[in-house]
Coordinates of N, CA and C in Angstrom, one line a residue:
X1 N 241.1 149.6 266.6 CA 240.5 148.9 265.5 C 239.7 149.9 264.7
X2 N 239.9 149.9 263.3 CA 239.2 150.8 262.5 C 237.8 150.5 262.4
X3 N 237.0 151.5 262.0 CA 235.5 151.3 261.9 C 235.2 150.3 260.8
X4 N 235.9 150.3 259.7 CA 235.6 149.3 258.6 C 235.9 147.9 259.1
X5 N 237.0 147.7 259.8 CA 237.3 146.3 260.2 C 236.4 145.9 261.3
X6 N 235.9 146.8 262.1 CA 234.9 146.4 263.1 C 233.6 145.9 262.5
X7 N 233.2 146.7 261.5 CA 231.9 146.3 260.8 C 232.1 145.0 259.9
X8 N 233.3 144.7 259.5 CA 233.5 143.5 258.7 C 233.6 142.3 259.6
X9 N 234.1 142.5 260.9 CA 234.2 141.4 261.8 C 232.9 140.9 262.3
X10 N 232.0 141.8 262.7 CA 230.7 141.4 263.2 C 229.7 141.5 262.0
X11 N 229.2 140.4 261.6 CA 228.2 140.4 260.5 C 226.8 140.7 260.9
X12 N 226.5 140.4 262.2 CA 225.1 140.6 262.7 C 224.8 139.7 263.9
X13 N 223.7 140.0 264.6 CA 223.3 139.2 265.7 C 222.7 137.9 265.2
X14 N 222.9 136.8 265.9 CA 222.2 135.5 265.6 C 221.0 135.4 266.5
X15 N 219.8 135.5 265.9 CA 218.6 135.5 266.6 C 218.0 134.1 266.6
X16 N 217.8 133.5 267.7 CA 217.2 132.1 267.8 C 216.7 132.0 269.3
X17 N 216.0 130.9 269.5 CA 215.5 130.6 270.9 C 216.7 130.5 271.9
X18 N 217.7 129.8 271.5 CA 218.8 129.6 272.4 C 219.5 131.0 272.7
X19 N 219.7 131.8 271.7 CA 220.3 133.1 271.9 C 219.4 134.0 272.8
X20 N 218.1 133.9 272.7 CA 217.2 134.6 273.5 C 217.4 134.2 275.0
X21 N 217.5 132.9 275.2 CA 217.7 132.4 276.6 C 219.0 132.8 277.2
X22 N 220.0 132.9 276.3 CA 221.4 133.3 276.8 C 221.4 134.7 277.2
X23 N 220.5 135.5 276.6 CA 220.5 136.9 276.9 C 220.2 137.2 278.4
X24 N 219.5 136.2 279.0 CA 219.2 136.3 280.5 C 220.4 136.1 281.3
X25 N 221.4 135.4 280.8 CA 222.7 135.2 281.5 C 223.8 136.1 281.0
X26 N 223.4 137.2 280.4 CA 224.4 138.3 280.0 C 225.3 137.8 278.9
X27 N 224.8 136.9 278.0 CA 225.6 136.4 276.8 C 224.8 136.7 275.6
X28 N 225.6 137.1 274.5 CA 225.0 137.4 273.2 C 225.7 136.7 272.1
X29 N 225.0 136.4 271.1 CA 225.5 135.6 270.0 C 225.5 136.4 268.7
X30 N 226.7 136.4 268.0 CA 226.9 137.2 266.8 C 227.4 136.3 265.7
X31 N 227.0 136.5 264.5 CA 227.6 135.9 263.3 C 228.8 136.7 263.0
X32 N 230.0 136.1 262.9 CA 231.2 136.8 262.6 C 231.9 136.3 261.3
X33 N 232.9 137.1 260.9 CA 233.6 136.7 259.7 C 234.4 135.4 259.9
X34 N 234.6 134.7 258.8 CA 235.3 133.4 259.0 C 236.8 133.5 259.4
X35 N 237.4 134.7 259.2 CA 238.8 134.8 259.6 C 238.9 135.6 260.9
X36 N 237.8 135.9 261.6 CA 237.8 136.6 262.8 C 238.4 135.8 264.0
X37 N 239.2 136.4 264.8 CA 239.7 135.7 266.0 C 238.9 136.2 267.3
X38 N 239.2 135.6 268.4 CA 238.5 136.0 269.6 C 238.9 137.4 270.0
X39 N 240.2 137.8 269.8 CA 240.6 139.2 270.1 C 239.9 140.2 269.2
X40 N 239.8 139.8 267.9 CA 239.1 140.7 267.0 C 237.6 140.9 267.4
X41 N 236.9 139.8 267.8 CA 235.5 139.9 268.2 C 235.4 140.8 269.4
X42 N 236.3 140.5 270.4 CA 236.2 141.3 271.7 C 236.4 142.8 271.4
X43 N 237.4 143.1 270.6 CA 237.7 144.5 270.3 C 236.5 145.2 269.5
X44 N 235.9 144.4 268.6 CA 234.8 145.0 267.8 C 233.6 145.2 268.7
X45 N 233.2 144.3 269.6 CA 232.0 144.4 270.4 C 232.3 145.6 271.4
X46 N 233.5 145.7 272.0 CA 233.7 146.8 272.9 C 233.7 148.1 272.2
X47 N 234.2 148.2 271.0 CA 234.3 149.4 270.3 C 232.9 149.8 269.8
X48 N 232.1 148.9 269.3 CA 230.8 149.2 268.7 C 229.7 149.5 269.7
X49 N 229.7 148.8 270.9 CA 228.6 148.9 271.8 C 229.0 149.6 273.1
X50 N 230.3 149.9 273.3 CA 230.8 150.6 274.5 C 230.5 149.8 275.8
X51 N 230.8 148.5 275.8 CA 230.7 147.6 276.9 C 232.0 146.9 277.2
X52 N 232.0 146.2 278.3 CA 233.2 145.4 278.7 C 232.9 144.0 278.5
X53 N 233.7 143.3 277.7 CA 233.6 141.9 277.4 C 234.4 141.1 278.3
X54 N 233.8 140.1 279.0 CA 234.6 139.2 279.8 C 235.2 138.0 279.1
X55 N 234.4 137.4 278.2 CA 234.8 136.2 277.5 C 234.2 136.1 276.2
X56 N 234.9 135.4 275.2 CA 234.4 135.2 273.9 C 234.7 133.7 273.5
X57 N 233.7 133.0 273.1 CA 233.8 131.6 272.6 C 233.3 131.6 271.2
X58 N 234.1 130.9 270.3 CA 233.8 130.9 268.9 C 233.4 129.5 268.5
X59 N 232.4 129.3 267.7 CA 231.9 128.0 267.2 C 231.8 128.1 265.7
X60 N 232.4 127.1 265.0 CA 232.3 126.9 263.6 C 231.2 126.0 263.2
X61 N 230.1 126.5 262.6 CA 229.0 125.7 262.2 C 229.3 125.0 260.8
X62 N 229.0 123.7 260.7 CA 229.3 123.0 259.5 C 228.3 123.5 258.4
X63 N 228.7 123.4 257.2 CA 227.8 123.6 256.0 C 226.9 122.4 255.8
X64 N 225.7 122.7 255.3 CA 224.8 121.6 255.0 C 224.8 121.2 253.6
X65 N 224.7 119.9 253.3 CA 224.6 119.5 251.9 C 223.1 119.4 251.5
X66 N 222.7 120.1 250.5 CA 221.3 120.2 250.0 C 221.2 119.8 248.6
X67 N 220.1 119.3 248.1 CA 219.9 119.0 246.7 C 218.8 119.9 246.1
X68 N 219.0 120.3 244.9 CA 218.0 121.1 244.2 C 218.0 120.7 242.8
X69 N 216.8 120.2 242.3 CA 216.6 119.7 241.0 C 217.7 118.7 240.6
X70 N 217.9 117.7 241.4 CA 218.8 116.6 241.2 C 220.3 117.0 241.2
X71 N 220.6 118.1 241.7 CA 222.0 118.6 241.8 C 222.3 118.8 243.3
X72 N 223.4 118.3 243.7 CA 223.8 118.6 245.1 C 224.7 119.8 245.2
X73 N 224.5 120.4 246.3 CA 225.3 121.6 246.6 C 225.5 121.8 248.1
X74 N 226.2 122.8 248.5 CA 226.5 123.0 249.9 C 226.0 124.5 250.2
X75 N 225.4 124.6 251.4 CA 225.1 125.9 252.0 C 226.4 126.3 252.7
X76 N 226.5 127.6 252.8 CA 227.7 128.2 253.5 C 227.5 127.9 255.0
X77 N 228.6 127.6 255.7 CA 228.6 127.4 257.1 C 228.7 128.7 257.8
X78 N 228.4 128.7 259.1 CA 228.4 130.0 259.9 C 229.5 129.9 261.0
X79 N 230.1 131.0 261.3 CA 231.0 131.1 262.4 C 230.3 132.0 263.4
X80 N 230.0 131.5 264.6 CA 229.3 132.3 265.6 C 230.2 132.6 266.8
X81 N 230.0 133.7 267.4 CA 230.8 134.1 268.6 C 229.8 134.3 269.7
X82 N 230.0 133.6 270.8 CA 229.2 133.8 272.1 C 230.0 134.7 272.9
X83 N 229.4 135.9 273.2 CA 230.1 137.0 273.9 C 229.4 137.1 275.3
X84 N 230.3 137.1 276.3 CA 229.8 137.3 277.7 C 230.2 138.6 278.2
X85 N 229.3 139.4 278.7 CA 229.6 140.8 279.1 C 229.7 140.8 280.6
X86 N 230.3 141.9 281.1 CA 230.5 142.1 282.5 C 229.1 142.3 283.2
X87 N 229.0 142.1 284.5 CA 227.7 142.3 285.1 C 227.2 143.7 285.0
X88 N 225.9 143.8 284.8 CA 225.2 145.1 284.7 C 225.3 145.8 283.4
X89 N 225.8 145.1 282.4 CA 225.9 145.7 281.0 C 225.0 144.9 280.1
X90 N 224.4 145.6 279.2 CA 223.5 144.9 278.2 C 223.7 145.5 276.8
X91 N 223.3 144.8 275.8 CA 223.3 145.2 274.4 C 221.9 145.0 273.9
X92 N 221.4 146.0 273.1 CA 220.1 145.9 272.5 C 220.3 145.3 271.1
X93 N 220.2 144.0 270.9 CA 220.5 143.4 269.6 C 219.3 143.4 268.7
X94 N 218.1 143.7 269.2 CA 216.9 143.8 268.4 C 216.6 145.2 268.1
X95 N 217.6 146.0 267.6 CA 217.4 147.4 267.3 C 216.3 147.5 266.2
X96 N 215.5 148.5 266.3 CA 214.4 148.7 265.3 C 214.8 149.9 264.4
X97 N 214.4 149.8 263.2 CA 214.7 150.9 262.2 C 213.8 152.0 262.4

């Protein structure tokens, strides 16, 4: 997988309370491109972080309808990937600049 495609597949980590709790079970959550497949996500994570991925689950989050100044619109939905790593491997998703 090329470096450009890897960076387009993984948009970034999804930071929340739930994802922090899943970190204890060796699972990490990433926001991914809408057209990304499980195989794409697995290859991108293995290539970018040099780890072994056991399983990938993908969730499509629905977009929310919001109103602003009497006009209705939609926020963009999110596609998240739950990535489970092999035992003994970790990823530092809170990298500091």
